[in-house]
Amino acid sequence: IKVSEVYGELLIPVLGDMPFVESFELNLGARYSDYNTTGSAFTWKAMGDWEVTDWLRIRGGYNKAVRAPNIAELYLAPQQTF
């Protein structure tokens, strides 16, 4: 299998040193993959990290991820599973 990929990630500080916001950061990332067997795929992520105080932190994120099939899966006969 041949694959070409490009990936980038940014960590962006948004706010800091304010009441109820020790720090707030965004983490953004994206990847483009081009497989010779299954074609291309674009995946991404967006995550937030809010440090409310020294003892309270709220983190969350959302992403789109895909997994390319391995060689054994590429040549399997069609199957149905439950």
mmCIF file of N, CA and C in Angstrom:
data_model
loop_
_atom_site.group_PDB
_atom_site.id
_atom_site.type_symbol
_atom_site.label_atom_id
_atom_site.label_comp_id
_atom_site.label_asym_id
_atom_site.label_seq_id
_atom_site.Cartn_x
_atom_site.Cartn_y
_atom_site.Cartn_z
ATOM 1 N N ILE A 1 0.852 -1.176 0.000
ATOM 2 C CA ILE A 1 0.000 0.000 0.000
ATOM 3 C C ILE A 1 0.893 1.232 0.000
ATOM 4 N N LYS A 2 0.571 2.165 -0.868
ATOM 5 C CA LYS A 2 1.287 3.447 -0.894
ATOM 6 C C LYS A 2 0.343 4.532 -0.395
ATOM 7 N N VAL A 3 0.874 5.410 0.433
ATOM 8 C CA VAL A 3 0.066 6.501 0.978
ATOM 9 C C VAL A 3 0.906 7.776 1.039
ATOM 10 N N SER A 4 0.267 8.877 0.698
ATOM 11 C CA SER A 4 0.875 10.201 0.847
ATOM 12 C C SER A 4 -0.008 10.984 1.804
ATOM 13 N N GLU A 5 0.626 11.654 2.789
ATOM 14 C CA GLU A 5 -0.156 12.381 3.789
ATOM 15 C C GLU A 5 0.462 13.742 4.061
ATOM 16 N N VAL A 6 -0.410 14.672 4.455
ATOM 17 C CA VAL A 6 0.030 15.967 4.958
ATOM 18 C C VAL A 6 -0.820 16.253 6.197
ATOM 19 N N TYR A 7 -0.162 16.794 7.244
ATOM 20 C CA TYR A 7 -0.825 16.997 8.524
ATOM 21 C C TYR A 7 -0.409 18.336 9.103
ATOM 22 N N GLY A 8 -1.332 19.011 9.747
ATOM 23 C CA GLY A 8 -1.015 20.256 10.428
ATOM 24 C C GLY A 8 -1.826 20.379 11.697
ATOM 25 N N GLU A 9 -1.253 21.062 12.686
ATOM 26 C CA GLU A 9 -1.920 21.246 13.961
ATOM 27 C C GLU A 9 -1.567 22.625 14.512
ATOM 28 N N LEU A 10 -2.560 23.285 15.110
ATOM 29 C CA LEU A 10 -2.366 24.601 15.713
ATOM 30 C C LEU A 10 -2.845 24.570 17.156
ATOM 31 N N LEU A 11 -2.078 25.190 18.047
ATOM 32 C CA LEU A 11 -2.500 25.413 19.427
ATOM 33 C C LEU A 11 -2.635 26.918 19.590
ATOM 34 N N ILE A 12 -3.863 27.381 19.782
ATOM 35 C CA ILE A 12 -4.157 28.811 19.793
ATOM 36 C C ILE A 12 -4.581 29.248 21.197
ATOM 37 N N PRO A 13 -3.761 30.040 21.888
ATOM 38 C CA PRO A 13 -4.208 30.600 23.166
ATOM 39 C C PRO A 13 -5.216 31.716 22.907
ATOM 40 N N VAL A 14 -6.394 31.626 23.529
ATOM 41 C CA VAL A 14 -7.468 32.581 23.263
ATOM 42 C C VAL A 14 -7.597 33.599 24.395
ATOM 43 N N LEU A 15 -7.710 33.125 25.629
ATOM 44 C CA LEU A 15 -7.864 33.996 26.788
ATOM 45 C C LEU A 15 -6.954 33.536 27.916
ATOM 46 N N GLY A 16 -6.665 34.434 28.856
ATOM 47 C CA GLY A 16 -5.875 34.045 30.019
ATOM 48 C C GLY A 16 -5.833 35.135 31.071
ATOM 49 N N ASP A 17 -5.539 34.706 32.290
ATOM 50 C CA ASP A 17 -5.391 35.612 33.434
ATOM 51 C C ASP A 17 -6.596 36.536 33.621
ATOM 52 N N MET A 18 -7.780 35.933 33.596
ATOM 53 C CA MET A 18 -9.025 36.681 33.816
ATOM 54 C C MET A 18 -9.802 35.964 34.922
ATOM 55 N N PRO A 19 -10.789 36.625 35.516
ATOM 56 C CA PRO A 19 -11.623 35.924 36.493
ATOM 57 C C PRO A 19 -12.329 34.731 35.839
ATOM 58 N N PHE A 20 -12.229 33.582 36.449
ATOM 59 C CA PHE A 20 -12.809 32.319 35.975
ATOM 60 C C PHE A 20 -12.221 31.839 34.651
ATOM 61 N N VAL A 21 -11.131 32.420 34.211
ATOM 62 C CA VAL A 21 -10.445 31.948 33.004
ATOM 63 C C VAL A 21 -8.939 32.081 33.242
ATOM 64 N N GLU A 22 -8.373 31.049 33.889
ATOM 65 C CA GLU A 22 -6.910 31.042 34.014
ATOM 66 C C GLU A 22 -6.293 30.962 32.619
ATOM 67 N N SER A 23 -6.882 30.093 31.774
ATOM 68 C CA SER A 23 -6.466 30.018 30.372
ATOM 69 C C SER A 23 -7.562 29.339 29.558
ATOM 70 N N PHE A 24 -7.640 29.689 28.296
ATOM 71 C CA PHE A 24 -8.538 29.025 27.351
ATOM 72 C C PHE A 24 -7.784 28.874 26.038
ATOM 73 N N GLU A 25 -7.671 27.629 25.563
ATOM 74 C CA GLU A 25 -6.908 27.336 24.346
ATOM 75 C C GLU A 25 -7.743 26.492 23.395
ATOM 76 N N LEU A 26 -7.507 26.686 22.115
ATOM 77 C CA LEU A 26 -8.088 25.845 21.078
ATOM 78 C C LEU A 26 -6.971 25.052 20.421
ATOM 79 N N ASN A 27 -7.242 23.783 20.151
ATOM 80 C CA ASN A 27 -6.297 22.921 19.448
ATOM 81 C C ASN A 27 -6.995 22.446 18.176
ATOM 82 N N LEU A 28 -6.488 22.849 17.025
ATOM 83 C CA LEU A 28 -7.095 22.511 15.739
ATOM 84 C C LEU A 28 -6.107 21.686 14.920
ATOM 85 N N GLY A 29 -6.600 20.689 14.234
ATOM 86 C CA GLY A 29 -5.725 19.857 13.408
ATOM 87 C C GLY A 29 -6.468 19.316 12.202
ATOM 88 N N ALA A 30 -5.706 19.007 11.154
ATOM 89 C CA ALA A 30 -6.289 18.432 9.934
ATOM 90 C C ALA A 30 -5.259 17.525 9.270
ATOM 91 N N ARG A 31 -5.754 16.494 8.576
ATOM 92 C CA ARG A 31 -4.892 15.558 7.862
ATOM 93 C C ARG A 31 -5.553 15.185 6.533
ATOM 94 N N TYR A 32 -4.759 15.185 5.481
ATOM 95 C CA TYR A 32 -5.219 14.710 4.169
ATOM 96 C C TYR A 32 -4.376 13.491 3.819
ATOM 97 N N SER A 33 -5.028 12.383 3.497
ATOM 98 C CA SER A 33 -4.348 11.133 3.145
ATOM 99 C C SER A 33 -4.805 10.684 1.773
ATOM 100 N N ASP A 34 -3.877 10.199 0.978
ATOM 101 C CA ASP A 34 -4.201 9.678 -0.352
ATOM 102 C C ASP A 34 -3.629 8.274 -0.467
ATOM 103 N N TYR A 35 -4.527 7.265 -0.484
ATOM 104 C CA TYR A 35 -4.143 5.855 -0.562
ATOM 105 C C TYR A 35 -4.294 5.368 -2.001
ATOM 106 N N ASN A 36 -3.357 4.554 -2.460
ATOM 107 C CA ASN A 36 -3.468 4.028 -3.824
ATOM 108 C C ASN A 36 -4.556 2.958 -3.928
ATOM 109 N N THR A 37 -5.029 2.431 -2.796
ATOM 110 C CA THR A 37 -6.032 1.365 -2.827
ATOM 111 C C THR A 37 -7.456 1.870 -2.629
ATOM 112 N N THR A 38 -7.647 2.852 -1.775
ATOM 113 C CA THR A 38 -9.007 3.275 -1.437
ATOM 114 C C THR A 38 -9.295 4.738 -1.733
ATOM 115 N N GLY A 39 -8.333 5.473 -2.234
ATOM 116 C CA GLY A 39 -8.569 6.877 -2.555
ATOM 117 C C GLY A 39 -8.127 7.803 -1.432
ATOM 118 N N SER A 40 -8.750 8.970 -1.376
ATOM 119 C CA SER A 40 -8.298 9.990 -0.426
ATOM 120 C C SER A 40 -9.272 10.135 0.740
ATOM 121 N N ALA A 41 -8.758 10.708 1.824
ATOM 122 C CA ALA A 41 -9.569 10.954 3.013
ATOM 123 C C ALA A 41 -9.097 12.247 3.669
ATOM 124 N N PHE A 42 -10.041 13.019 4.202
ATOM 125 C CA PHE A 42 -9.729 14.240 4.937
ATOM 126 C C PHE A 42 -10.294 14.084 6.339
ATOM 127 N N THR A 43 -9.463 14.226 7.353
ATOM 128 C CA THR A 43 -9.898 14.142 8.741
ATOM 129 C C THR A 43 -9.494 15.415 9.468
ATOM 130 N N TRP A 44 -10.195 15.703 10.574
ATOM 131 C CA TRP A 44 -9.908 16.931 11.303
ATOM 132 C C TRP A 44 -10.303 16.780 12.769
ATOM 133 N N LYS A 45 -9.809 17.720 13.591
ATOM 134 C CA LYS A 45 -10.190 17.764 14.989
ATOM 135 C C LYS A 45 -10.264 19.210 15.451
ATOM 136 N N ALA A 46 -11.132 19.468 16.426
ATOM 137 C CA ALA A 46 -11.242 20.762 17.082
ATOM 138 C C ALA A 46 -11.452 20.481 18.567
ATOM 139 N N MET A 47 -10.534 20.978 19.386
ATOM 140 C CA MET A 47 -10.596 20.711 20.816
ATOM 141 C C MET A 47 -10.447 22.013 21.594
ATOM 142 N N GLY A 48 -11.105 22.092 22.740
ATOM 143 C CA GLY A 48 -10.999 23.247 23.618
ATOM 144 C C GLY A 48 -10.519 22.834 24.993
ATOM 145 N N ASP A 49 -9.744 23.690 25.630
ATOM 146 C CA ASP A 49 -9.213 23.438 26.964
ATOM 147 C C ASP A 49 -9.390 24.711 27.789
ATOM 148 N N TRP A 50 -10.321 24.688 28.748
ATOM 149 C CA TRP A 50 -10.630 25.846 29.573
ATOM 150 C C TRP A 50 -10.199 25.546 31.004
ATOM 151 N N GLU A 51 -9.163 26.232 31.464
ATOM 152 C CA GLU A 51 -8.715 26.115 32.849
ATOM 153 C C GLU A 51 -9.431 27.204 33.640
ATOM 154 N N VAL A 52 -10.469 26.788 34.385
ATOM 155 C CA VAL A 52 -11.305 27.725 35.125
ATOM 156 C C VAL A 52 -10.515 28.280 36.317
ATOM 157 N N THR A 53 -9.976 27.392 37.120
ATOM 158 C CA THR A 53 -9.137 27.752 38.269
ATOM 159 C C THR A 53 -7.963 26.786 38.314
ATOM 160 N N ASP A 54 -7.128 26.905 39.339
ATOM 161 C CA ASP A 54 -6.003 25.978 39.484
ATOM 162 C C ASP A 54 -6.460 24.537 39.696
ATOM 163 N N TRP A 55 -7.679 24.329 40.186
ATOM 164 C CA TRP A 55 -8.151 22.983 40.491
ATOM 165 C C TRP A 55 -9.333 22.526 39.629
ATOM 166 N N LEU A 56 -9.757 23.325 38.646
ATOM 167 C CA LEU A 56 -10.872 22.932 37.781
ATOM 168 C C LEU A 56 -10.533 23.221 36.327
ATOM 169 N N ARG A 57 -10.632 22.191 35.497
ATOM 170 C CA ARG A 57 -10.359 22.312 34.069
ATOM 171 C C ARG A 57 -11.452 21.582 33.296
ATOM 172 N N ILE A 58 -11.917 22.190 32.211
ATOM 173 C CA ILE A 58 -12.946 21.589 31.354
ATOM 174 C C ILE A 58 -12.358 21.447 29.963
ATOM 175 N N ARG A 59 -12.387 20.211 29.447
ATOM 176 C CA ARG A 59 -11.851 19.947 28.114
ATOM 177 C C ARG A 59 -12.882 19.191 27.299
ATOM 178 N N GLY A 60 -12.869 19.448 26.014
ATOM 179 C CA GLY A 60 -13.775 18.728 25.128
ATOM 180 C C GLY A 60 -13.345 18.922 23.692
ATOM 181 N N GLY A 61 -13.921 18.115 22.822
ATOM 182 C CA GLY A 61 -13.549 18.229 21.425
ATOM 183 C C GLY A 61 -14.489 17.465 20.522
ATOM 184 N N TYR A 62 -14.259 17.650 19.254
ATOM 185 C CA TYR A 62 -15.051 16.983 18.224
ATOM 186 C C TYR A 62 -14.100 16.685 17.068
ATOM 187 N N ASN A 63 -14.279 15.544 16.433
ATOM 188 C CA ASN A 63 -13.404 15.223 15.305
ATOM 189 C C ASN A 63 -14.094 14.327 14.297
ATOM 190 N N LYS A 64 -13.499 14.255 13.136
ATOM 191 C CA LYS A 64 -13.903 13.302 12.105
ATOM 192 C C LYS A 64 -12.683 12.440 11.832
ATOM 193 N N ALA A 65 -12.832 11.153 12.029
ATOM 194 C CA ALA A 65 -11.709 10.246 11.830
ATOM 195 C C ALA A 65 -12.155 9.070 10.969
ATOM 196 N N VAL A 66 -11.259 8.567 10.150
ATOM 197 C CA VAL A 66 -11.525 7.390 9.331
ATOM 198 C C VAL A 66 -10.341 6.435 9.468
ATOM 199 N N ARG A 67 -10.588 5.176 9.197
ATOM 200 C CA ARG A 67 -9.533 4.178 9.230
ATOM 201 C C ARG A 67 -9.497 3.482 7.877
ATOM 202 N N ALA A 68 -8.340 3.483 7.264
ATOM 203 C CA ALA A 68 -8.188 2.781 5.988
ATOM 204 C C ALA A 68 -8.157 1.275 6.260
ATOM 205 N N PRO A 69 -8.736 0.473 5.376
ATOM 206 C CA PRO A 69 -8.703 -0.979 5.589
ATOM 207 C C PRO A 69 -7.283 -1.521 5.446
ATOM 208 N N ASN A 70 -6.999 -2.578 6.210
ATOM 209 C CA ASN A 70 -5.697 -3.223 6.044
ATOM 210 C C ASN A 70 -5.740 -4.165 4.841
ATOM 211 N N ILE A 71 -4.623 -4.763 4.500
ATOM 212 C CA ILE A 71 -4.541 -5.580 3.279
ATOM 213 C C ILE A 71 -5.514 -6.757 3.334
ATOM 214 N N ALA A 72 -5.629 -7.423 4.473
ATOM 215 C CA ALA A 72 -6.548 -8.564 4.584
ATOM 216 C C ALA A 72 -7.992 -8.114 4.350
ATOM 217 N N GLU A 73 -8.382 -6.956 4.874
ATOM 218 C CA GLU A 73 -9.747 -6.471 4.710
ATOM 219 C C GLU A 73 -10.044 -6.052 3.276
ATOM 220 N N LEU A 74 -9.028 -5.606 2.546
ATOM 221 C CA LEU A 74 -9.243 -5.163 1.173
ATOM 222 C C LEU A 74 -9.754 -6.281 0.270
ATOM 223 N N TYR A 75 -9.304 -7.495 0.508
ATOM 224 C CA TYR A 75 -9.599 -8.592 -0.419
ATOM 225 C C TYR A 75 -10.533 -9.641 0.176
ATOM 226 N N LEU A 76 -11.230 -9.311 1.250
ATOM 227 C CA LEU A 76 -12.224 -10.223 1.814
ATOM 228 C C LEU A 76 -13.466 -10.257 0.924
ATOM 229 N N ALA A 77 -14.110 -11.387 0.906
ATOM 230 C CA ALA A 77 -15.407 -11.487 0.226
ATOM 231 C C ALA A 77 -16.421 -10.668 1.029
ATOM 232 N N PRO A 78 -17.456 -10.147 0.384
ATOM 233 C CA PRO A 78 -18.473 -9.402 1.135
ATOM 234 C C PRO A 78 -19.046 -10.245 2.267
ATOM 235 N N GLN A 79 -19.180 -9.634 3.453
ATOM 236 C CA GLN A 79 -19.679 -10.335 4.626
ATOM 237 C C GLN A 79 -20.751 -9.492 5.290
ATOM 238 N N GLN A 80 -21.641 -10.194 5.982
ATOM 239 C CA GLN A 80 -22.645 -9.506 6.764
ATOM 240 C C GLN A 80 -22.513 -9.964 8.201
ATOM 241 N N THR A 81 -22.449 -9.038 9.131
ATOM 242 C CA THR A 81 -22.335 -9.403 10.540
ATOM 243 C C THR A 81 -23.426 -8.701 11.332
ATOM 244 N N PHE A 82 -23.732 -9.265 12.456
ATOM 245 C CA PHE A 82 -24.758 -8.706 13.342
ATOM 246 C C PHE A 82 -24.157 -8.446 14.686
#
